[in-house]
XYZ file of C-alpha atoms in Angstrom:
700
model
C -9.667 108.524 123.545
C -6.142 106.190 124.659
C -8.648 103.511 125.420
C -9.711 103.860 121.606
C -5.802 103.897 120.201
C -5.238 100.706 122.480
C -8.222 98.698 121.010
C -6.538 100.063 117.595
C -3.497 99.000 117.936
C -4.474 95.832 119.186
C -6.636 94.945 116.529
C -3.923 96.122 114.257
C -1.182 92.601 116.247
C -4.057 90.627 115.430
C -4.555 90.890 111.903
C -0.913 91.294 111.471
C -0.171 88.199 113.758
C -3.132 86.581 111.748
C -1.829 87.016 108.289
C 1.982 86.392 108.841
C 0.967 82.779 110.215
C -1.295 82.316 107.154
C 1.566 83.130 104.678
C 4.353 81.059 106.925
C 4.929 78.779 103.907
C 5.411 81.355 100.960
C 7.949 80.814 98.494
C 10.425 83.212 98.179
C 10.775 82.168 94.140
C 7.257 81.633 92.629
C 6.706 80.397 88.558
C 4.954 81.825 86.029
C 0.879 82.095 85.962
C 0.726 79.504 83.048
C 3.654 77.332 84.090
C 2.712 74.511 86.710
C 5.670 73.537 88.691
C 4.531 70.347 88.742
C 4.793 69.766 85.293
C 7.018 70.284 82.367
C 5.850 71.625 79.441
C 8.407 73.263 76.806
C 11.444 71.512 75.831
C 13.268 73.675 78.103
C 10.836 73.384 80.528
C 9.238 76.732 80.320
C 8.544 79.911 78.310
C 12.078 81.293 79.709
C 13.598 77.786 78.658
C 16.126 77.485 81.703
C 15.508 73.476 82.084
C 15.036 73.732 85.902
C 12.382 72.515 88.131
C 12.117 73.968 91.172
C 10.719 70.822 92.923
C 12.632 69.135 95.914
C 10.853 65.828 96.406
C 13.546 63.779 94.760
C 16.543 65.669 96.405
C 20.096 65.735 97.323
C 19.561 63.828 100.365
C 16.837 60.561 99.076
C 18.490 60.720 94.848
C 20.642 57.388 96.381
C 17.417 55.677 96.904
C 15.593 56.062 92.969
C 14.367 52.906 90.948
C 13.237 52.185 88.130
C 9.374 52.601 88.071
C 8.441 51.406 84.498
C 9.886 51.160 80.831
C 7.815 52.114 77.856
C 9.449 49.829 74.954
C 9.318 52.471 72.152
C 7.876 50.885 69.253
C 9.723 50.089 65.770
C 9.601 52.732 63.093
C 8.143 50.113 60.471
C 4.787 49.010 62.894
C 3.786 52.810 62.394
C 5.182 53.880 59.012
C 5.318 52.827 55.859
C 5.650 56.008 53.738
C 7.600 55.595 50.370
C 10.418 58.627 50.154
C 11.412 59.005 53.577
C 14.161 56.425 55.363
C 13.152 55.479 58.534
C 14.496 56.737 61.448
C 14.190 54.666 64.543
C 13.617 55.588 68.754
C 12.877 59.294 69.783
C 15.214 62.367 70.593
C 12.581 64.312 71.876
C 12.753 65.221 76.043
C 9.705 63.879 77.391
C 7.188 66.356 78.101
C 5.360 65.620 81.525
C 1.668 67.627 81.857
C -0.973 66.925 85.026
C -0.041 63.308 85.090
C 0.514 62.118 81.210
C 4.058 61.624 79.875
C 4.583 63.032 76.096
C 6.707 62.204 73.641
C 7.376 62.268 69.534
C 9.486 59.756 67.948
C 12.239 60.556 64.862
C 8.722 59.711 62.569
C 7.213 62.522 64.151
C 4.515 59.771 65.824
C 3.986 61.756 69.149
C 2.704 59.283 72.261
C 0.804 59.893 75.688
C 1.526 57.781 78.305
C 0.312 57.375 81.809
C 3.104 58.344 84.131
C 1.645 55.841 87.002
C 1.768 53.046 85.285
C 3.263 53.496 82.034
C 0.815 52.294 79.876
C -0.109 53.855 76.344
C -2.916 56.017 76.476
C -3.023 56.789 72.593
C -0.677 57.369 69.360
C -0.822 60.158 66.891
C 0.423 58.276 64.038
C 1.902 61.162 61.369
C 0.752 60.012 57.748
C 2.153 62.388 55.328
C 2.505 62.305 51.563
C 6.278 62.253 50.714
C 6.155 61.573 47.210
C 3.676 64.187 46.293
C 5.146 66.649 49.257
C 9.343 66.424 47.218
C 7.477 66.774 43.852
C 5.629 70.546 44.921
C 7.970 71.473 48.028
C 11.673 72.926 47.783
C 12.707 70.350 50.355
C 15.541 67.845 51.157
C 15.733 64.081 51.649
C 17.060 62.165 53.959
C 17.215 60.878 57.377
C 14.191 61.921 59.248
C 14.854 63.450 62.974
C 12.557 64.971 65.496
C 14.188 67.557 68.084
C 11.179 68.692 69.921
C 7.818 68.774 71.527
C 6.104 71.342 73.388
C 2.434 72.605 75.020
C 1.663 75.959 73.346
C -1.661 77.274 74.048
C -2.958 73.833 75.057
C -1.964 72.116 72.257
C 1.183 69.964 71.102
C 3.186 71.261 68.955
C 5.845 68.460 67.291
C 8.827 70.234 65.384
C 8.096 71.386 62.506
C 8.604 69.243 59.753
C 9.213 68.888 55.625
C 7.039 73.119 56.165
C 4.004 71.667 57.883
C 3.161 72.342 61.163
C 0.602 70.152 63.530
C -0.762 70.755 67.038
C -2.641 67.867 68.714
C -4.989 67.900 71.404
C -3.811 66.458 74.896
C -6.494 64.659 75.692
C -6.714 62.487 72.937
C -3.974 63.125 70.357
C -6.831 63.960 67.782
C -5.391 66.744 65.492
C -6.365 70.142 65.844
C -4.774 71.497 62.941
C -2.256 71.175 60.494
C -1.076 73.547 57.629
C 0.821 72.133 55.102
C 2.704 73.811 52.210
C 4.171 76.598 54.089
C 7.393 76.637 52.620
C 5.752 76.104 48.603
C 6.457 79.589 47.416
C 9.574 81.594 49.555
C 10.548 84.916 47.808
C 13.808 85.389 46.591
C 14.525 81.224 46.914
C 15.019 81.008 43.316
C 18.926 80.368 41.767
C 20.446 80.557 38.894
C 23.868 79.394 38.759
C 26.001 77.433 35.682
C 26.003 73.865 38.147
C 22.021 74.464 39.145
C 19.191 76.325 38.659
C 16.278 75.885 40.457
C 15.096 76.404 43.961
C 17.007 76.573 47.736
C 15.862 73.608 49.506
C 14.780 73.585 52.977
C 15.603 71.283 55.790
C 13.206 68.713 57.072
C 12.619 69.883 60.557
C 13.211 72.395 62.949
C 12.338 72.991 66.634
C 8.315 73.609 67.633
C 8.032 77.461 68.255
C 6.416 79.570 70.880
C 2.998 81.530 71.441
C 2.506 84.983 72.684
C -0.818 86.875 72.351
C -2.449 84.269 69.996
C 0.386 84.351 67.752
C 2.205 81.223 66.775
C 6.324 82.393 66.292
C 7.734 79.491 64.333
C 11.030 78.543 61.940
C 10.044 76.570 58.749
C 13.343 76.802 56.385
C 16.298 75.981 57.124
C 19.652 75.233 54.711
C 22.054 73.518 56.326
C 24.368 71.159 54.403
C 24.788 73.161 51.447
C 21.031 73.118 50.320
C 20.291 76.517 49.627
C 16.898 77.032 51.223
C 15.837 80.886 52.454
C 15.794 80.927 56.287
C 12.638 82.700 57.493
C 10.855 82.943 60.904
C 7.052 83.309 60.662
C 3.989 84.341 63.115
C 1.027 82.577 62.883
C -2.513 84.378 64.096
C -4.063 81.281 66.310
C -7.314 82.842 66.907
C -8.686 81.914 63.164
C -9.372 78.210 61.699
C -7.224 77.042 60.180
C -4.528 79.717 61.475
C -2.877 82.117 59.100
C 0.264 83.690 58.929
C 0.559 87.251 60.002
C 4.248 88.330 59.168
C 7.564 86.542 57.714
C 10.773 87.768 58.603
C 14.069 86.306 56.311
C 17.377 85.481 57.715
C 19.187 85.606 54.859
C 18.913 87.879 51.255
C 17.324 86.248 48.661
C 19.149 84.606 45.778
C 19.495 87.297 43.483
C 21.042 88.931 46.554
C 21.250 92.544 48.462
C 24.400 94.114 48.027
C 23.199 95.671 51.417
C 22.084 92.733 53.812
C 24.239 93.786 56.733
C 23.662 97.047 56.833
C 19.694 97.418 56.915
C 19.659 96.720 60.233
C 23.127 97.870 61.401
C 21.903 100.072 64.068
C 20.628 96.872 65.915
C 23.573 94.406 65.993
C 26.606 93.629 67.454
C 29.412 91.705 66.428
C 32.165 88.263 68.703
C 35.113 89.254 67.945
C 37.837 86.935 69.533
C 40.804 88.873 69.129
C 39.390 91.951 69.959
C 38.254 90.357 73.152
C 41.350 89.111 73.525
C 43.589 91.403 73.062
C 41.405 94.950 73.429
C 38.494 93.327 75.978
C 35.974 94.439 73.714
C 32.791 91.898 74.246
C 31.254 92.780 71.489
C 31.743 94.953 67.669
C 28.575 97.507 67.428
C 28.066 96.867 63.654
C 28.218 100.271 63.483
C 31.955 100.288 63.708
C 32.465 98.147 61.037
C 34.020 99.435 57.634
C 30.922 99.571 55.316
C 33.687 97.583 52.984
C 33.552 94.394 55.285
C 29.933 94.041 55.325
C 28.783 95.288 51.373
C 27.347 92.518 49.497
C 26.797 90.584 52.722
C 26.274 86.301 51.684
C 27.540 87.008 48.219
C 25.847 89.089 44.824
C 24.036 87.190 43.721
C 23.819 84.626 47.087
C 25.185 81.121 46.790
C 22.804 78.004 46.542
C 25.446 76.943 49.284
C 24.914 79.897 51.163
C 22.457 79.735 54.136
C 21.336 79.855 57.137
C 20.768 76.762 59.683
C 17.704 75.691 60.911
C 16.662 76.027 64.601
C 17.865 72.890 66.846
C 16.885 75.101 69.935
C 13.805 76.170 71.878
C 13.198 79.964 71.463
C 12.194 81.699 75.019
C 9.535 84.253 75.349
C 9.475 87.426 77.817
C 6.400 87.668 78.589
C 5.990 91.230 79.818
C 7.331 92.694 76.349
C 6.581 89.450 73.572
C 10.320 89.476 72.395
C 11.219 86.010 71.607
C 14.748 85.295 71.706
C 16.549 82.415 69.971
C 20.116 80.811 68.215
C 20.361 80.327 64.992
C 22.435 77.957 63.073
C 25.751 78.067 60.926
C 25.442 79.054 57.208
C 25.729 76.443 55.269
C 28.722 76.774 52.444
C 31.416 75.629 54.755
C 33.859 74.331 54.088
C 34.296 76.353 51.300
C 32.895 79.767 51.494
C 34.535 81.185 48.287
C 30.892 82.734 47.257
C 29.473 83.184 50.606
C 31.473 86.942 51.483
C 30.532 89.603 54.426
C 29.950 88.398 57.762
C 26.986 86.055 56.480
C 24.253 87.731 58.839
C 21.801 86.490 60.533
C 23.715 82.727 61.012
C 25.146 81.608 64.073
C 23.546 84.708 65.483
C 21.491 85.323 68.216
C 18.448 87.133 67.688
C 15.994 89.317 69.684
C 11.997 89.661 68.105
C 8.916 90.700 68.627
C 6.375 88.067 68.549
C 3.488 90.623 67.189
C 5.074 92.030 64.007
C 8.144 90.016 63.120
C 10.347 92.829 63.868
C 14.313 92.353 64.785
C 14.973 94.413 67.842
C 18.577 93.159 68.424
C 20.754 90.643 67.371
C 24.295 89.405 67.712
C 26.583 87.213 65.929
C 28.904 85.163 67.666
C 30.514 83.950 64.714
C 31.067 85.688 61.683
C 31.828 84.341 58.363
C 31.381 80.600 59.803
C 33.936 78.608 58.100
C 33.530 75.866 60.993
C 29.851 75.203 61.833
C 30.054 77.380 64.893
C 25.990 77.425 65.423
C 24.529 79.524 67.916
C 21.478 77.254 67.961
C 20.001 75.334 71.530
C 18.212 76.683 73.954
C 18.733 80.337 74.928
C 17.632 81.128 78.806
C 15.609 84.821 79.343
C 16.689 85.377 83.539
C 17.393 88.299 85.800
C 21.132 89.281 86.711
C 22.778 91.650 88.780
C 25.453 93.227 86.750
C 27.848 95.403 88.805
C 24.481 96.310 91.825
C 21.931 97.082 89.444
C 19.141 94.263 87.968
C 18.873 93.512 83.878
C 16.924 91.069 82.202
C 19.214 88.994 80.511
C 19.953 86.561 78.055
C 22.612 83.600 78.161
C 23.180 81.372 75.741
C 25.727 78.981 75.391
C 27.279 77.750 71.509
C 29.139 75.121 69.888
C 32.322 76.885 70.170
C 32.240 76.215 73.955
C 31.990 79.720 74.808
C 28.965 81.140 76.964
C 27.695 84.463 76.817
C 25.152 87.192 78.597
C 23.629 89.652 77.252
C 21.484 92.673 78.321
C 17.903 91.368 76.972
C 16.740 94.632 76.034
C 19.521 95.885 73.588
C 21.677 92.899 73.222
C 24.852 94.382 75.195
C 27.064 91.603 75.380
C 27.424 91.383 79.914
C 30.165 88.967 80.032
C 31.622 86.170 78.106
C 32.519 82.959 79.915
C 35.735 80.737 78.203
C 37.013 77.683 80.006
C 40.702 77.521 80.519
C 40.156 73.897 79.247
C 39.800 75.078 75.626
C 43.322 76.376 75.304
C 43.613 79.021 72.762
C 46.403 78.828 69.867
C 48.757 81.754 69.960
C 50.700 82.716 66.972
C 53.727 83.925 66.516
C 53.114 87.523 67.730
C 51.204 86.464 70.812
C 47.817 86.913 69.201
C 45.536 84.548 70.204
C 43.980 83.267 67.334
C 41.556 80.736 67.918
C 40.854 76.583 68.837
C 40.881 75.095 65.600
C 44.345 73.652 65.408
C 44.903 69.764 67.791
C 47.758 67.738 68.030
C 48.649 66.422 65.366
C 48.215 70.150 63.832
C 47.291 69.514 59.804
C 46.927 73.091 58.318
C 47.041 75.307 61.252
C 49.235 78.191 59.621
C 48.680 80.918 62.413
C 49.136 83.614 59.671
C 45.746 82.218 57.530
C 43.705 80.264 59.938
C 41.978 82.359 62.382
C 40.218 78.580 63.802
C 35.970 79.802 64.478
C 36.835 83.729 64.590
C 37.006 85.186 61.742
C 37.663 89.424 62.603
C 34.629 91.508 61.264
C 36.927 94.319 61.912
C 39.375 92.555 58.913
C 39.055 92.889 55.370
C 40.582 89.879 54.342
C 38.681 87.635 56.488
C 35.132 89.315 55.456
C 35.822 89.830 51.777
C 38.940 87.831 50.515
C 39.695 84.937 52.651
C 37.894 81.733 50.927
C 38.175 78.961 53.920
C 39.986 78.160 56.475
C 43.619 77.654 55.731
C 42.882 79.848 52.342
C 45.349 79.731 50.334
C 46.291 76.377 51.067
C 44.476 72.865 49.375
C 45.666 70.845 52.104
C 43.245 69.275 55.374
C 42.961 71.554 57.926
C 41.741 70.153 61.729
C 38.776 70.908 63.212
C 39.247 70.929 67.866
C 36.849 70.915 69.177
C 34.358 70.967 66.318
C 31.133 70.599 68.751
C 32.486 71.503 72.245
C 28.474 72.944 73.318
C 26.414 70.411 71.094
C 23.738 70.946 74.225
C 20.727 72.395 76.217
C 21.775 73.924 78.943
C 20.301 74.089 82.974
C 19.798 77.582 84.641
C 18.869 77.171 88.410
C 16.715 80.178 88.604
C 17.409 79.732 92.436
C 20.801 79.825 93.218
C 21.428 81.410 89.643
C 23.781 79.118 88.459
C 24.651 78.316 84.907
C 25.224 74.435 84.173
C 26.749 72.993 80.535
C 28.911 70.537 79.403
C 32.314 71.382 77.886
C 32.594 68.104 75.056
C 36.278 67.551 73.946
C 37.408 65.369 71.164
C 34.454 65.630 69.049
C 36.752 66.856 66.534
C 37.127 66.474 62.460
C 39.315 67.073 59.613
C 38.312 69.236 55.951
C 39.303 70.184 52.919
C 37.960 72.303 50.733
C 36.806 71.532 47.395
C 34.928 72.450 44.224
C 31.851 73.553 44.110
C 29.382 70.654 42.257
C 25.896 71.038 42.782
C 23.014 71.337 45.442
C 22.934 69.666 48.275
C 27.153 68.153 47.645
C 29.880 69.653 50.107
C 32.159 71.598 48.357
C 35.035 70.033 49.960
C 36.004 66.626 51.760
C 34.698 66.342 56.124
C 35.257 63.686 58.333
C 34.262 63.279 61.998
C 36.708 61.633 64.471
C 39.602 62.060 62.262
C 42.665 61.737 63.255
C 41.015 60.732 66.774
C 41.798 62.575 69.877
C 40.925 61.730 73.102
C 37.220 62.502 74.133
C 35.848 63.813 77.385
C 33.464 65.881 78.902
C 33.806 68.776 82.234
C 30.523 69.945 83.350
C 31.071 73.217 84.622
C 28.885 75.680 86.953
C 29.143 79.117 86.582
C 27.534 82.141 88.608
C 25.212 83.417 86.455
C 25.892 87.321 87.729
C 29.549 87.080 87.199
C 30.260 84.965 84.682
C 32.693 82.892 86.975
C 33.665 79.113 87.634
C 31.714 77.654 90.919
C 32.714 73.994 90.488
C 33.110 71.268 87.632
C 32.660 67.203 87.145
C 34.871 65.314 85.171
C 33.370 62.641 82.797
C 35.748 60.600 81.395
C 35.566 58.567 78.279
C 32.529 59.843 75.997
C 31.770 63.728 74.404
C 28.337 65.346 75.132
C 25.052 65.246 73.272
C 21.818 66.023 74.697
C 21.008 68.479 77.363
C 21.813 68.425 81.178
C 18.371 69.637 83.200
C 18.555 71.356 87.307
C 16.059 71.354 89.588
C 16.467 72.667 93.234
C 19.860 70.851 94.174
C 20.428 68.783 91.474
C 22.275 68.495 88.313
C 21.134 65.293 86.243
C 23.245 64.723 83.283
C 22.747 61.855 80.734
C 26.027 60.051 78.795
C 26.739 58.601 75.680
C 28.618 55.792 78.614
C 25.511 54.303 79.443
C 25.653 56.259 82.922
C 23.071 59.209 84.333
C 24.805 61.081 86.950
C 23.546 63.162 89.303
C 25.607 65.958 90.934
C 24.593 68.076 93.813
C 23.662 71.530 92.274
C 24.966 73.822 94.808
C 28.858 71.983 94.776
C 29.135 69.866 92.009
C 29.460 66.270 94.513
C 28.562 63.224 92.685
C 25.453 61.773 94.323
C 24.468 58.828 92.555
C 25.020 57.646 89.121
C 22.730 54.586 87.290
C 24.100 52.895 84.223
C 21.345 52.391 81.632
C 23.647 50.030 79.290
C 22.831 52.307 76.181
C 24.647 55.503 75.274
C 22.464 58.526 76.398
C 22.221 61.516 73.892
C 18.724 62.604 75.094
C 17.624 65.089 77.727
C 15.921 63.944 79.883
C 13.149 65.957 82.442
C 11.104 65.862 85.559
C 7.784 66.223 86.697
C 5.184 64.755 88.749
C 2.922 61.810 88.452
C -0.785 61.060 88.539
C -0.195 60.339 92.226
C 1.510 62.937 93.504
C 5.241 61.864 93.280
C 7.934 63.297 91.416
C 9.969 60.825 88.717
C 12.792 61.686 86.255
C 11.883 60.559 82.938
C 15.222 59.335 80.479
C 14.755 58.337 76.625
C 17.508 55.801 75.094
C 18.798 54.114 72.515
C 17.113 54.953 69.132
C 19.001 57.593 66.662
C 22.521 56.808 68.444
C 25.460 59.022 67.412
C 28.591 57.598 67.343
C 30.980 60.802 67.309
C 30.318 61.415 70.371
C 31.943 57.887 71.445
C 31.031 55.762 74.727
C 29.499 52.255 74.310
C 29.655 50.415 71.347
C 25.485 49.180 71.325
C 23.179 50.916 70.988
C 18.944 49.958 71.888
C 16.990 50.241 69.045
C 14.350 51.424 68.918
C 14.840 52.155 72.366
C 12.578 52.735 75.332
C 11.307 55.317 78.089
C 11.921 55.327 81.728
C 10.741 56.707 84.715
C 12.838 56.614 87.723
C 11.285 57.105 91.297
C 11.869 57.348 94.759
C 11.486 53.587 96.214
C 7.968 53.715 98.215
C 8.999 51.610 100.871
C 11.927 53.986 101.751
C 9.565 56.668 101.808
C 7.188 55.532 103.892
C 9.068 54.296 106.594
C 10.952 57.780 106.358
C 7.212 59.292 106.831
C 6.449 57.418 109.573
C 9.711 58.298 111.818
C 10.247 61.725 110.966
C 6.903 62.628 110.325
C 7.424 65.031 107.407
C 4.758 64.499 105.347
C 3.584 67.824 105.826
C 6.461 69.630 107.441
C 8.039 72.700 105.657
C 11.078 72.375 104.255
C 13.769 74.914 106.025
C 14.046 77.234 103.550
C 10.531 77.317 103.838
C 10.749 77.661 107.136
C 13.506 80.045 107.238
C 11.045 82.657 104.991
C 8.312 82.393 107.496
C 10.398 84.108 110.443
C 11.785 86.281 107.717
C 8.148 87.291 106.620
C 7.261 87.409 110.106
C 9.851 90.134 111.083
C 9.147 92.032 108.537
C 5.446 91.830 110.077
C 6.235 93.204 113.318
C 8.345 95.952 111.940
C 5.776 97.233 110.062
C 3.597 96.562 113.363
C 5.496 98.489 115.764
C 5.834 101.694 112.910
C 2.053 101.634 112.772
C 1.565 101.474 116.682
C 3.827 104.542 116.476
C 2.406 106.262 114.380
C -1.035 105.719 115.128
C -0.449 106.619 119.165
C 0.996 109.562 117.932
C -1.730 111.021 115.875
C -4.178 109.881 118.589
C -1.967 111.835 121.246
C -1.900 115.118 119.454
C -5.536 114.867 118.450
C -6.690 115.197 122.465
C -3.600 117.334 122.860
């Protein structure tokens, strides 16, 4: 019997050693089954919206060896579009997708291009053909310049931004239309206004971000109405199992034009408000809606609702929890600024973070970051889903940046705020009683009366702020100064391996404003001037510990504000800047590793992915529709180009010969292997003791 027990132990040892050896390169961090780690398939890389690729082929040791691989000049808009009724907007603002060796991007005219990642040659182009005159005749949409923010790979199809109430899906293989849904906003319940100065429908903006899919339900926003157009914003869910897809639910983000006295009370048990005053004075990260006096919330948006009071578009990628089917997103500002005479109450669901059931459209929870927005403090751009360790407990969490410059972490199940980060660079104004009042005043200080002007931060617990105050420096009719107006207009990055959030804090993208009379639809009720008076512009890149909300490192870029997005890899942070430089930092320390001057302002987020030869490349959109308000280079390449940067092949070959590291595991992989083997030996010892004990008992 003793010999049998020894034989069994030897066999166990052999099996365990075999298993541990053959799994010596197992990664600690695995990726979603539907997301290829070599690709970039969404605006912000994956369904969690992280802007993070786990690649380490381009890394801190070799990033200085990057060279230009190819350039694809973006064709002029006139080469593809000669459509009446829309102004031609050059270039592209969509972060390039990288899918199985092909790079995709969509121009501002919604033409989608497929580029060979190895050569930079065009594979195909889909030219969007749209009858604008007919659309204006029958749809409640605005005119103006068209610009497309994004492109996602959803359910194996390419979905560019939703434009003019149309949803477009393309086959990535050949660019052919898989389906197109038009006129999705033709009939919007509760969207007709009857005011002295206007009678007719509220109008929808031209474009919103593409959506996301769960269980064959495509979730997307169709209508939004920034800039005082009044269209009633909503989110739609479409069943992709039928051809063409059919709408299965619609969730409104603002009340009907006839008003809804209890709009802010109907789902009050699900929501939180942010109050800057309560946070600074009492340490409260959020105010539960049911703690707010009813009289502050009644008649939200006005009864009837004014056409200048509507939720802006979704300018950020939604994120998705694939286990629960919950979709998370941030909404745009409310469109009534700078005169909110008719838009009383907190104005739900503008400038908010929302969790929504993808299959039913039901709102799970909401958190409003700016109540009764009088500045344009939207909570758009990407929403990140992750898992954090808070006080020793692991919790699914949402990380969200706002143009206010504040960064939030919220519990993904309830919306409960976990921490808020405000950089000391955002100096708070303090009133005569020592109470922090926000950051709207600057130098020179226009209209900054601390008794009446509370910056971004109207207080939901104040009846005056919610029901009586009409504009930022009311009752004064002088100009007031907004600084910084757009501290955080950017997609941010989250290094999932290190648990680090990286975001830009932009100063000097300023404005002065003056409330004026409401006139007609589409006419702002007041005066508004960017960069007046002009403040010094700069950007600080900040890295924050995601579990604590504390700063780890910072990097300063002088002379420019920021617009676009930041991406991260295993040990890198890649930053486009309007000064024409692509900055590449060490993502762990914040050290500048490399800077590439591209001689044109960079205001679109880059991406990274494998080409068809298995080599990772960085893809950058430059030129096109510039943003003069962020400063930077005076000249701009029009219509711009797509460029690919990769490690020099000659240097790669030399390094491989010297170091013989083509298939060598990384230090992290070797460390994981050692750890994995040690665990198996511990298990081996325990099993051996158990088996020997059992056999001895049987023998006895």
